[in-house]
Coordinates of C-alpha atoms and ligand atoms in Angstrom, one line a residue:
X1 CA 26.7 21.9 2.2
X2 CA 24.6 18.7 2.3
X3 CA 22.5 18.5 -1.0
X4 CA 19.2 18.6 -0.4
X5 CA 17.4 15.2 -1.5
X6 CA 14.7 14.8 -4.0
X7 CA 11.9 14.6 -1.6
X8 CA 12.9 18.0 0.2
X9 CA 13.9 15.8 3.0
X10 CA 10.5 13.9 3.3
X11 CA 12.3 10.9 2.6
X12 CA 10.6 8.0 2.5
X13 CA 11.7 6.5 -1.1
X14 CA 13.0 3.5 0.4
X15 CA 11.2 1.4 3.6
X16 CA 13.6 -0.9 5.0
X17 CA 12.2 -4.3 6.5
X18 CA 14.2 -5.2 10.1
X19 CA 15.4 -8.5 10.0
X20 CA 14.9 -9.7 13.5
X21 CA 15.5 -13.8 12.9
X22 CA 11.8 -15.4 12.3
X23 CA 10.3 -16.9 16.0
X24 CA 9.6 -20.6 16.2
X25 CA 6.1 -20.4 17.3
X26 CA 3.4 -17.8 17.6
X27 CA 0.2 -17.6 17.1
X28 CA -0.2 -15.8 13.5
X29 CA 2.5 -16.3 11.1
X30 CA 1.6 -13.2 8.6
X31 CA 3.4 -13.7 5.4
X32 CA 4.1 -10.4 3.3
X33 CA 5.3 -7.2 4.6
X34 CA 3.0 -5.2 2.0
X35 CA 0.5 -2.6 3.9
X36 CA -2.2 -5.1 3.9
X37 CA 0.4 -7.5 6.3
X38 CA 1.4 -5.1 8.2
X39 CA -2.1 -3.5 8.8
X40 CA -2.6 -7.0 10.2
X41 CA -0.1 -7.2 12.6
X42 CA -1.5 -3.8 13.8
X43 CA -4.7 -4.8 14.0
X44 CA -3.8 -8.3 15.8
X45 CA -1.2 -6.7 18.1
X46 CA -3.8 -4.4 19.7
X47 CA -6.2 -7.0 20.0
X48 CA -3.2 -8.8 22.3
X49 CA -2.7 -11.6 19.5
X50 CA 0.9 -12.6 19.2
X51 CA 1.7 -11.9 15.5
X52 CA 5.2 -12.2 13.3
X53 CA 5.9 -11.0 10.1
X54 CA 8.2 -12.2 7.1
X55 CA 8.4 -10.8 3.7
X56 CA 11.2 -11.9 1.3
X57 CA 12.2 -8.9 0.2
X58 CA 14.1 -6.3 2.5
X59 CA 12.8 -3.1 1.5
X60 CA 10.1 -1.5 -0.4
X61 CA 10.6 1.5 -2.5
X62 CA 8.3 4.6 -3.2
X63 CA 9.0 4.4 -6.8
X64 CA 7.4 1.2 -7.0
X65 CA 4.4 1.6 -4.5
X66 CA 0.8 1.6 -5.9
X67 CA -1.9 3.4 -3.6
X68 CA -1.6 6.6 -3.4
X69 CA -5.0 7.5 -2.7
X70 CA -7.1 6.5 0.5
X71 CA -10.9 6.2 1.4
X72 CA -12.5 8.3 4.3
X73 CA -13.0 4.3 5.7
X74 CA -9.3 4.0 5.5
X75 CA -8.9 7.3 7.7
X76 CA -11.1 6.1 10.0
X77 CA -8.8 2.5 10.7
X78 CA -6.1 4.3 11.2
X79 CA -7.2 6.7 13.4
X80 CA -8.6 3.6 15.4
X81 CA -5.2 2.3 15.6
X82 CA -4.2 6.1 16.6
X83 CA -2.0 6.1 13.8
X84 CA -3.4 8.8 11.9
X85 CA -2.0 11.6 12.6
X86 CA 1.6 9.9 12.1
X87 CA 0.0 9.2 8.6
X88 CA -0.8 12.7 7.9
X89 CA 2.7 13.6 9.0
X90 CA 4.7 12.0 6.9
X91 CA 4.4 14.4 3.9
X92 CA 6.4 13.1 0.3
X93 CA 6.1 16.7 -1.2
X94 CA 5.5 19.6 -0.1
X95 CA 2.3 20.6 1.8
X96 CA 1.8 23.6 0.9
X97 CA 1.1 22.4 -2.4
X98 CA -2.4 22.7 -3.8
X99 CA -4.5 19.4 -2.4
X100 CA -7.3 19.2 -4.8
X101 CA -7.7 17.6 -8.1
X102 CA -7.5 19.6 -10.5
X103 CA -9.3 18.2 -14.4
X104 CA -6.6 19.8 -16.8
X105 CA -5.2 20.0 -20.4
X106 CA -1.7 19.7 -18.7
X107 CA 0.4 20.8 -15.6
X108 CA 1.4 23.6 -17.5
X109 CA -2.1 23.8 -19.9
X110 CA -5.9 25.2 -18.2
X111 CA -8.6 24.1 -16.3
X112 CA -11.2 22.1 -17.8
X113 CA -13.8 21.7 -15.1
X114 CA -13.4 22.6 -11.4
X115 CA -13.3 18.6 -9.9
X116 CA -15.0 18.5 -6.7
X117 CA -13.1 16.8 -4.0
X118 CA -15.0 14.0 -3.2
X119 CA -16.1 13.9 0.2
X120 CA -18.1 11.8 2.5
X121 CA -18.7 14.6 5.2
X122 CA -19.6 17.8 3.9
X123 CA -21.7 17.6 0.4
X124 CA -23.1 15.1 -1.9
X125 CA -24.9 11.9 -1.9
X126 CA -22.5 10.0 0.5
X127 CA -22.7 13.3 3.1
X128 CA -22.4 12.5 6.4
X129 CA -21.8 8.5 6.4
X130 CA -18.2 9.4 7.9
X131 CA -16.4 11.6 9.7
X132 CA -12.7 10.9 7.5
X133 CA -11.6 13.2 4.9
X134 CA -10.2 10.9 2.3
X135 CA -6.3 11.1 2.2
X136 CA -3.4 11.3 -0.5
X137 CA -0.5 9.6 0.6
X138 CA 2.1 7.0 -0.9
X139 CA 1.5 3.2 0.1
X140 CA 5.1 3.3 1.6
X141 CA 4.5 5.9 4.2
X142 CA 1.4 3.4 5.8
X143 CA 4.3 0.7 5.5
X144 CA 6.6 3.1 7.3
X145 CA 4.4 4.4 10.1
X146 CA 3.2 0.7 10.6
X147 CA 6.6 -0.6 11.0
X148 CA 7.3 2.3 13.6
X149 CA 4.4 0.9 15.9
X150 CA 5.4 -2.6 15.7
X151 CA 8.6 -1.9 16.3
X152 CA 7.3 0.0 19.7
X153 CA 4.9 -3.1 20.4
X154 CA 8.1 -5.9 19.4
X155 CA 6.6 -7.3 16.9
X156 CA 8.9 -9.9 15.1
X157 CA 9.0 -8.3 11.5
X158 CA 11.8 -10.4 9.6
X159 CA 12.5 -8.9 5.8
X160 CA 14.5 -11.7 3.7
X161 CA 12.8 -14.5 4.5
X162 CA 10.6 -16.4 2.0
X163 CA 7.3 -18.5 2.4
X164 CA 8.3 -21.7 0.1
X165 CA 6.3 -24.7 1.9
X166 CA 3.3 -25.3 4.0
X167 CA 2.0 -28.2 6.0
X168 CA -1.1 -28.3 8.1
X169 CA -2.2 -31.0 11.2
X170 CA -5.6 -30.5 12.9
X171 CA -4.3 -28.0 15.9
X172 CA -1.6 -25.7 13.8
X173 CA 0.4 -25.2 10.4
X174 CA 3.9 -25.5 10.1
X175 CA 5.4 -23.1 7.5
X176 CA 8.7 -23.7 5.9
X177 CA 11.0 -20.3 5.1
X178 CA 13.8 -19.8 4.3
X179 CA 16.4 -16.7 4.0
X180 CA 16.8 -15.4 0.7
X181 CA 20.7 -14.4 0.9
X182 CA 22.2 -17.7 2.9
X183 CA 19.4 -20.2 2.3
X184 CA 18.6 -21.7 5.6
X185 CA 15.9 -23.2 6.3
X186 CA 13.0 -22.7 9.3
X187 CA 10.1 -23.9 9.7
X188 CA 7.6 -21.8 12.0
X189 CA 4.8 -23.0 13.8
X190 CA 1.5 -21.0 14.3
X191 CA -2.2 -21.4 14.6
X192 CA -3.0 -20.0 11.8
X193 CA -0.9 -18.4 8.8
X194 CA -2.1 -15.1 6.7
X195 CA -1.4 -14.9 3.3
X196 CA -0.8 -11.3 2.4
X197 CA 1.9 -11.6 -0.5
X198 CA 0.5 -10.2 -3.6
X199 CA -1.3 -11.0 -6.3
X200 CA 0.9 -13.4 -7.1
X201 CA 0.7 -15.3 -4.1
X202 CA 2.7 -18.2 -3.1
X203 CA 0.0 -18.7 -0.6
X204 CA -2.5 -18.8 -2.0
X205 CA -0.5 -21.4 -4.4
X206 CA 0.7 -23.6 -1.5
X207 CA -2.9 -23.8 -0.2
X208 CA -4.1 -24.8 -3.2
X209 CA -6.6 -21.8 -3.9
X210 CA -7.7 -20.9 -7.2
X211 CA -8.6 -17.9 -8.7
X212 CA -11.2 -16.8 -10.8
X213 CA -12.1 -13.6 -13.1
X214 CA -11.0 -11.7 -15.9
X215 CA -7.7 -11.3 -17.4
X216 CA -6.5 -7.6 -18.9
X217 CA -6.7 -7.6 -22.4
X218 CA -4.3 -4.6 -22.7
X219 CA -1.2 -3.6 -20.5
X220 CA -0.4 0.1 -18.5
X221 CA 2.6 1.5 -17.3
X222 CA 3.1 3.5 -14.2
X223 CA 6.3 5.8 -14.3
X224 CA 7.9 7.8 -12.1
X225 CA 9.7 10.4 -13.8
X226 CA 12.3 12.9 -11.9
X227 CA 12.1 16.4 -13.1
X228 CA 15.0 19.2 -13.1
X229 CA 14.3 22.5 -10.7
X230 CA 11.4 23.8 -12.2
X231 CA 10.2 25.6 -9.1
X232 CA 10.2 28.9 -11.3
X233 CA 8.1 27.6 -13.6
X234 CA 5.5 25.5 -11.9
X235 CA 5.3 28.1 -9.3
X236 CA 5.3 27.9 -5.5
X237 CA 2.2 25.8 -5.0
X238 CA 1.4 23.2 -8.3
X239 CA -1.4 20.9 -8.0
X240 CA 0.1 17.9 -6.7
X241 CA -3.0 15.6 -8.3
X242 CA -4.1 16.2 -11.4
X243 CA -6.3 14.0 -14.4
X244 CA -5.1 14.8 -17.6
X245 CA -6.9 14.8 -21.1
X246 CA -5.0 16.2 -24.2
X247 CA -4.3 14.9 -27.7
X248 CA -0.9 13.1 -26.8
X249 CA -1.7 11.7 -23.6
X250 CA -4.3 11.1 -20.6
X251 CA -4.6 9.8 -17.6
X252 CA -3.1 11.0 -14.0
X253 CA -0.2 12.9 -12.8
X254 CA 0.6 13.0 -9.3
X255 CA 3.7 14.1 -7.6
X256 CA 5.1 11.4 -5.6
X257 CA 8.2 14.0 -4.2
X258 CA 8.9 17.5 -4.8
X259 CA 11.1 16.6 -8.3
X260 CA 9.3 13.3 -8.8
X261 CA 5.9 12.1 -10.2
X262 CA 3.8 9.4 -11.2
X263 CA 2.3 9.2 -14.7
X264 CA 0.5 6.7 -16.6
X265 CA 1.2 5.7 -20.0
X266 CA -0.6 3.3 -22.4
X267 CA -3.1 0.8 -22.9
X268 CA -0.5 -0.6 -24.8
X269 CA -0.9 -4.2 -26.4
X270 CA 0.4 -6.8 -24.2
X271 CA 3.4 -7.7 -26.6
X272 CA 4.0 -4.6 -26.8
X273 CA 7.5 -2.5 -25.3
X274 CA 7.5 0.9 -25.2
X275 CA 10.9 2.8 -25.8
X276 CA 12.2 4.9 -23.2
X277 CA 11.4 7.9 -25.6
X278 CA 7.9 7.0 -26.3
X279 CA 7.6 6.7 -22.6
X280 CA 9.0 10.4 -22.0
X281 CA 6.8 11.9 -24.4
X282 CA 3.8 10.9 -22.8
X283 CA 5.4 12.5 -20.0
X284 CA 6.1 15.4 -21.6
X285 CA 3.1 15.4 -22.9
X286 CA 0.9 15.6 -19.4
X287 CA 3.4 18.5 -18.4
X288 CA 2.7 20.8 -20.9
X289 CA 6.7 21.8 -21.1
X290 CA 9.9 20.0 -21.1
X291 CA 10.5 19.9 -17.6
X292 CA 14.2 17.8 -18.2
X293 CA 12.6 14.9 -17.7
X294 CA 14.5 11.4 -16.8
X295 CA 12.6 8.1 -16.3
X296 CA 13.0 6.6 -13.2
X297 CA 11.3 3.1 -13.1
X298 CA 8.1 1.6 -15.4
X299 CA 6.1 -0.8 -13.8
X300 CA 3.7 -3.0 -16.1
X301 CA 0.4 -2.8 -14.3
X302 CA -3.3 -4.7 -16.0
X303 CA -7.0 -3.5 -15.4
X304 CA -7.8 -6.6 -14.0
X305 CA -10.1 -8.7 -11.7
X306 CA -9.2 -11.8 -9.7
X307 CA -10.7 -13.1 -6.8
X308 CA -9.5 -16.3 -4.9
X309 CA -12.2 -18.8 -4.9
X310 CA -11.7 -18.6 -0.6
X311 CA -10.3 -16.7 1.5
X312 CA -9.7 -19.7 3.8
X313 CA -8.9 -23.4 3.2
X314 CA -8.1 -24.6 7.2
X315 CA -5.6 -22.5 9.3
X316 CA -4.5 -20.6 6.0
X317 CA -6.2 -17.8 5.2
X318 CA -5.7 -14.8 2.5
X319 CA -6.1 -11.1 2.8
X320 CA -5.0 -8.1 0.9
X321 CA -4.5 -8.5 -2.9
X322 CA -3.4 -12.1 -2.5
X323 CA -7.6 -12.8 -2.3
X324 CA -8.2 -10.1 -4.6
X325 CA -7.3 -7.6 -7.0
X326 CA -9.2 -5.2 -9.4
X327 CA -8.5 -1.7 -11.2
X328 CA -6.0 -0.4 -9.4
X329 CA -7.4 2.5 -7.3
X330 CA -8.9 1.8 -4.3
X331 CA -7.6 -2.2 -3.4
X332 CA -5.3 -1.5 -0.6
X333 CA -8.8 0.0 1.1
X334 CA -10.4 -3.4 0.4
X335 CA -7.7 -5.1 1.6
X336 CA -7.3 -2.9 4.5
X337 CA -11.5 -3.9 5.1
X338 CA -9.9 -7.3 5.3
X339 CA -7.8 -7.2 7.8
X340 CA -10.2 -5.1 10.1
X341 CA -13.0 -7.7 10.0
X342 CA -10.7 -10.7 10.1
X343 CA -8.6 -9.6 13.5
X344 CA -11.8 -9.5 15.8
X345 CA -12.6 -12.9 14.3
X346 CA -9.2 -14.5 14.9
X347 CA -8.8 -12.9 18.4
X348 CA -12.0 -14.5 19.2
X349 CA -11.3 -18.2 18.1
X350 CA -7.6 -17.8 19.5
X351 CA -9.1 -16.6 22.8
X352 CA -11.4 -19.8 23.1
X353 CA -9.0 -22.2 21.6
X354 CA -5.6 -21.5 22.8
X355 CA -4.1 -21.7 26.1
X356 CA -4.5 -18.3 28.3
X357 CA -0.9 -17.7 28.4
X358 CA -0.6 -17.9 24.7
X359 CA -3.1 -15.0 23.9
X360 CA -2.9 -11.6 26.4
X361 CA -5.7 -9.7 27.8
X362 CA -7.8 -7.9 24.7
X363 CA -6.9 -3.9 24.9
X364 CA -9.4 -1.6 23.4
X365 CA -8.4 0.0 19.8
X366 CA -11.8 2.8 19.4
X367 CA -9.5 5.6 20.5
X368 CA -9.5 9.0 18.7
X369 CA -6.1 11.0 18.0
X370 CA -6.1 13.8 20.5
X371 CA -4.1 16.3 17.9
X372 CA -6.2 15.6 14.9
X373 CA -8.7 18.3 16.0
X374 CA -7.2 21.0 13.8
X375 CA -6.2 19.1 11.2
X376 CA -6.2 20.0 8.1
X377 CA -8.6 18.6 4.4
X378 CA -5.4 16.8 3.4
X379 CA -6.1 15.8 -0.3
X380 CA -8.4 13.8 -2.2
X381 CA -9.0 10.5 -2.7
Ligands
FAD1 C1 -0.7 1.7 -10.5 C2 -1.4 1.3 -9.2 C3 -2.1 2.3 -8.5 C4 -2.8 2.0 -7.3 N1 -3.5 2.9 -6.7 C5 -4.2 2.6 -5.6 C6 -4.9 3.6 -4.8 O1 -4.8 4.8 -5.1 N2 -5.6 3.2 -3.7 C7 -5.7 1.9 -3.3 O2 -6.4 1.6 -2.3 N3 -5.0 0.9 -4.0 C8 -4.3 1.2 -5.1 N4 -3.6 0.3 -5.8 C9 -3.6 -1.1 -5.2 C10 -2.5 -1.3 -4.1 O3 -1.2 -0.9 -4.6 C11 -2.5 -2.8 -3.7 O4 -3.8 -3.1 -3.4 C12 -1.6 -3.0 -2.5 O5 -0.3 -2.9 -2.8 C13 -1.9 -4.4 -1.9 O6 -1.1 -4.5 -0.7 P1 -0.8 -6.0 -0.2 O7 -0.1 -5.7 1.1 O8 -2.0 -6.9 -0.2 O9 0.3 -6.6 -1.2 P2 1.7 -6.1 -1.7 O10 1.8 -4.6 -1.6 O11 1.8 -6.6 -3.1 O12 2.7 -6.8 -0.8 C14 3.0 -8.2 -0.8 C15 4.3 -8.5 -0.1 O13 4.4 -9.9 0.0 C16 5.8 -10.2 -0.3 N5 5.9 -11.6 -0.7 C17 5.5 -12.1 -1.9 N6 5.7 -13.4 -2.0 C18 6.3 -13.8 -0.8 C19 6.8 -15.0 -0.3 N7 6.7 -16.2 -1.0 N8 7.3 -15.0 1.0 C20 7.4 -13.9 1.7 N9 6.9 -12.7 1.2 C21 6.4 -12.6 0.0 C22 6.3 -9.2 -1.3 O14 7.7 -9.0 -1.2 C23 5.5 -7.9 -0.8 O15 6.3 -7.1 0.1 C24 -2.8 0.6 -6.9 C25 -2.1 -0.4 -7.6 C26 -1.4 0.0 -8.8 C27 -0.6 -1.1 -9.5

C-alpha cells in the first residue's frame, strides 16, 4: 500500500510554475510568480487586460512560504474573483482540527488566556465593517488556486525565466529575460511592466527606485519541523495555531501539514548561526514533549520596514513586497490591496490608450460564490 504523505494527502508542499515560452507582446508583462503577481494577473484577466507572467524560479515550496494568515479584506478579493471557496478548499492539515488560537505554555502545556478570534463581523470594535471571516491558509495554496484560474483563462505563466534588463521609449517598455537553465535570451514588449519580485527586487533595481526605512537590528528564523506520529498524544483535534510563552522559547506554532509545523526561533544577533540543536530545542520547547522532531528548512527572516520611494517611475510600476515590506504578518494583504486598486487603474488607461483589439470588453468581477453560504469560521487571522 501507497504511504500516505505528510500532508494527509492535502498536498500542496510544492507549486509548480508551467513554463509556457514567454509571448512577445502583451499588454502587462508581470514579473514574479509570488501571490501578489499572480493576484494580478487575476485581477487584470477579469478586467479583459492581456497579462503574462514570468518568475525565474519553477516552483514554490510550502516549507518556504510566509503568509499564513489572511485579513477578512483578503476574503473579500477573493471571493470577488469567485475564488474563495477554492481557497477554503484546499486544506494543508486536517480540518477538523481546532481553528482558534489558542495563548498557551506549550502544545502539550495549559491555557493561559482564552484568545478571542479576531473578527470583523460578529464582536468588537471593528464589528460589522466586513462581511469576511479572516482565513488561515498557507501562501502556496493562493499561488495554487491562482494558477488553476489562469490556466482556465490561458494566461501565459512562464516559470524559469528571469527579468535581467529593461528599456523604456515613450509608448511601451521592452524587457529583456532570459531562461535560467539554457540562457536564451527574449526580450518582451508590453505597455506597461509590474514588478512583483520580492523584496529584493530586480525591478525595482532596474528602474532605478530606491528605498527607504529601517533596517532589523536582530535576525529570526522560521522553521518547519516534521514531527513523528504523535496522533496518540496530541489527540484527534490539536490546535493548529497557537502563541507560545514559556521560559525556553516564545513565539507561534502553527501546523503547516498534519506532521509539519512552523515555529519561530530567535531574535538572534545578525552574526549569529544557530546549530541545528539549538534550533530543535526551541522546538521542543513550544511542544511541551519530544515529538521526534527533524528540521526541515530555516529561513532567516528581519522585522523590518522598507518602502520604495515610488511605486511608479514611467511604464514600470511595483506592487507586492517589491514596494514594500514590514513585520511579517499581514504584507501579502497589503500587497494584495495593491493589486486590487492598481487593475481598475491600468484597465482604464489601457482602454483609452491602446488600440480596441488589443484590450477586450471589461467583464464584471463583484460576484459572490454561490456555495459559500454554509461555510464554515475557518480560522483566525
Ligand atoms: C515568516 C513570515 C511570515 C509571514 N506571515 C504573513 C501572514 O501571516 N500574512 C501576510 O499577509 N503576510 C505574511 N508574510 C509576508 C508575505 O509572505 C509576503 O508579503 C509575500 O510573500 C509577498 O508576496 P510577493 O508576491 O510580493 O513576493 P514573493 O512571494 O517574494 O514572490 C516574488 C517572486 O518573484 C520572483 N523573482 C524574483 N526576482 C525575479 C527576477 N529577476 N525575474 C523573475 N522573477 C523573479 C521570485 O522567484 C518569487 O517567486 C510573512 C512573511 C514571513 C517572512
Amino acid at each position: 500500500m501507497a504511504e500516505l504523505p505528510v500532508t494527509g494527502g492535502r498536498d500542496v508542499h510544492t507549486v509548480r510554475f508551467p513554463a509556457i515560452p514567454p509571448p512577445q507582446s502583451v499588454d502587462v508583462l508581470i514579473v514574479g510568480t509570488g501571490p501578489v503577481g499572480l493576484a494580478t494577473a487575476v485581477e487584470l484577466t477579469a478586467r479583459g487586460v492581456r497579462a503574462a507572467v514570468v518568475d525565474r524560479a519553477r516552483a514554490a515550496t510550502l516549507v518556504r512560504a510566509g503568509a499564513t494568515g489572511h485579513t477578512p479584506r483578503v476574503v473579500e478579493h477573493l471571493r470577488r474573483w469567485r475564488l474563495l471557496q477554492r481557497v477554503r478548499d484546499a486544506w494543508t492539515y486536517p480540518p477538523e482540527w481546532n481553528q482558534d488560537t489558542k495563548l498557551v505554555t506549550s502544545l502539550a502545556g495549559h491555557e493561559l488566556v482564552p484568545a478571542p478570534r479576531p473578527s470583523f463581523t460578529g464582536r468588537g470594535p471593528l464589528a460589522g465593517h466586513s462581511s469576511g471571516e479572516a482565513l488561515r491558509r498557507p501562501q502556496t495554496v493562493f499561488q495554487q488556486v491562482f494558477l488553476e484560474h489562469l490556466a482556465e483563462e490561458g494566461v501565459s505563466i512562464s516559470g524559469g525565466w528571469a527579468l535581467t534588463s529593461l528599456h523604456e521609449d515613450p509608448d511601451t517598455v521592452l524587457a529583456e529575460i532570459v531562461d535560467v537553465d539554457s540562457g536564451e535570451r527574449r526580450t518582451v514588449r508590453a505597455a506597461y511592466l509590474l514588478g512583483t519580485d520580492g523584496g529584493s527586487s530586480t525591478t525595482r533595481r532596474l528602474a532605478g527606485i530606491d528605498r527607504e526605512g529601517e533596517h532589523a537590528g536582530e535576525k529570526r528564523l522560521r522553521l518547519v519541523v516534521r514531527t513523528g506520529d504523535v496522533s496518540d498524544r496530541m489527540g484527534a483535534a490539536p490546535s493548529a495555531t497557537n502563541i507560545v510563552v514559556n521560559a525556553e522559547a516564545s513565539g507561534f506554532l502553527a501546523a503547516i501539514s498534519s506532521r509539519e509545523w512552523r515555529v519561530y526561533a530567535g531574535p538572534y544577533p545578525l552574526g549569529h548561526e544557530p546549530e541545528e540543536a539549538e534550533l530543535l530545542a526551541v522546538a521542543r520547547a513550544v511542544f511541551g514533549f519530544d515529538p521526534g522532531l527533524e528540521l526541515v528548512s530555516a529561513t532567516t527572516f528581519h522585522h523590518a520596514t522598507r518602502i520604495a520611494e515610488t511605486f511608479r517611475r514611467g511604464r514600470v510600476l511595483l506592487a507586492g513586497d517589491a514596494a514594500h515590506v514590514r513585520t511579517p504578518g499581514g504584507n501579502l494583504g497589503e500587497g494584495i490591496g495593491d493589486v486590487v486598486n492598481l487593475g481598475w487603474k491600468l484597465a482604464a488607461v489601457l482602454a483609452v490608450t491602446r488600440p480596441a483589439a488589443t484590450v477586450a470588453q471589461v467583464r464584471p468581477t463583484t460576484v459572490s460564490e454561490p456555495s459559500e453560504s454554509g461555510a464554515s469560521r475557518l480560522g483566525a487571522a
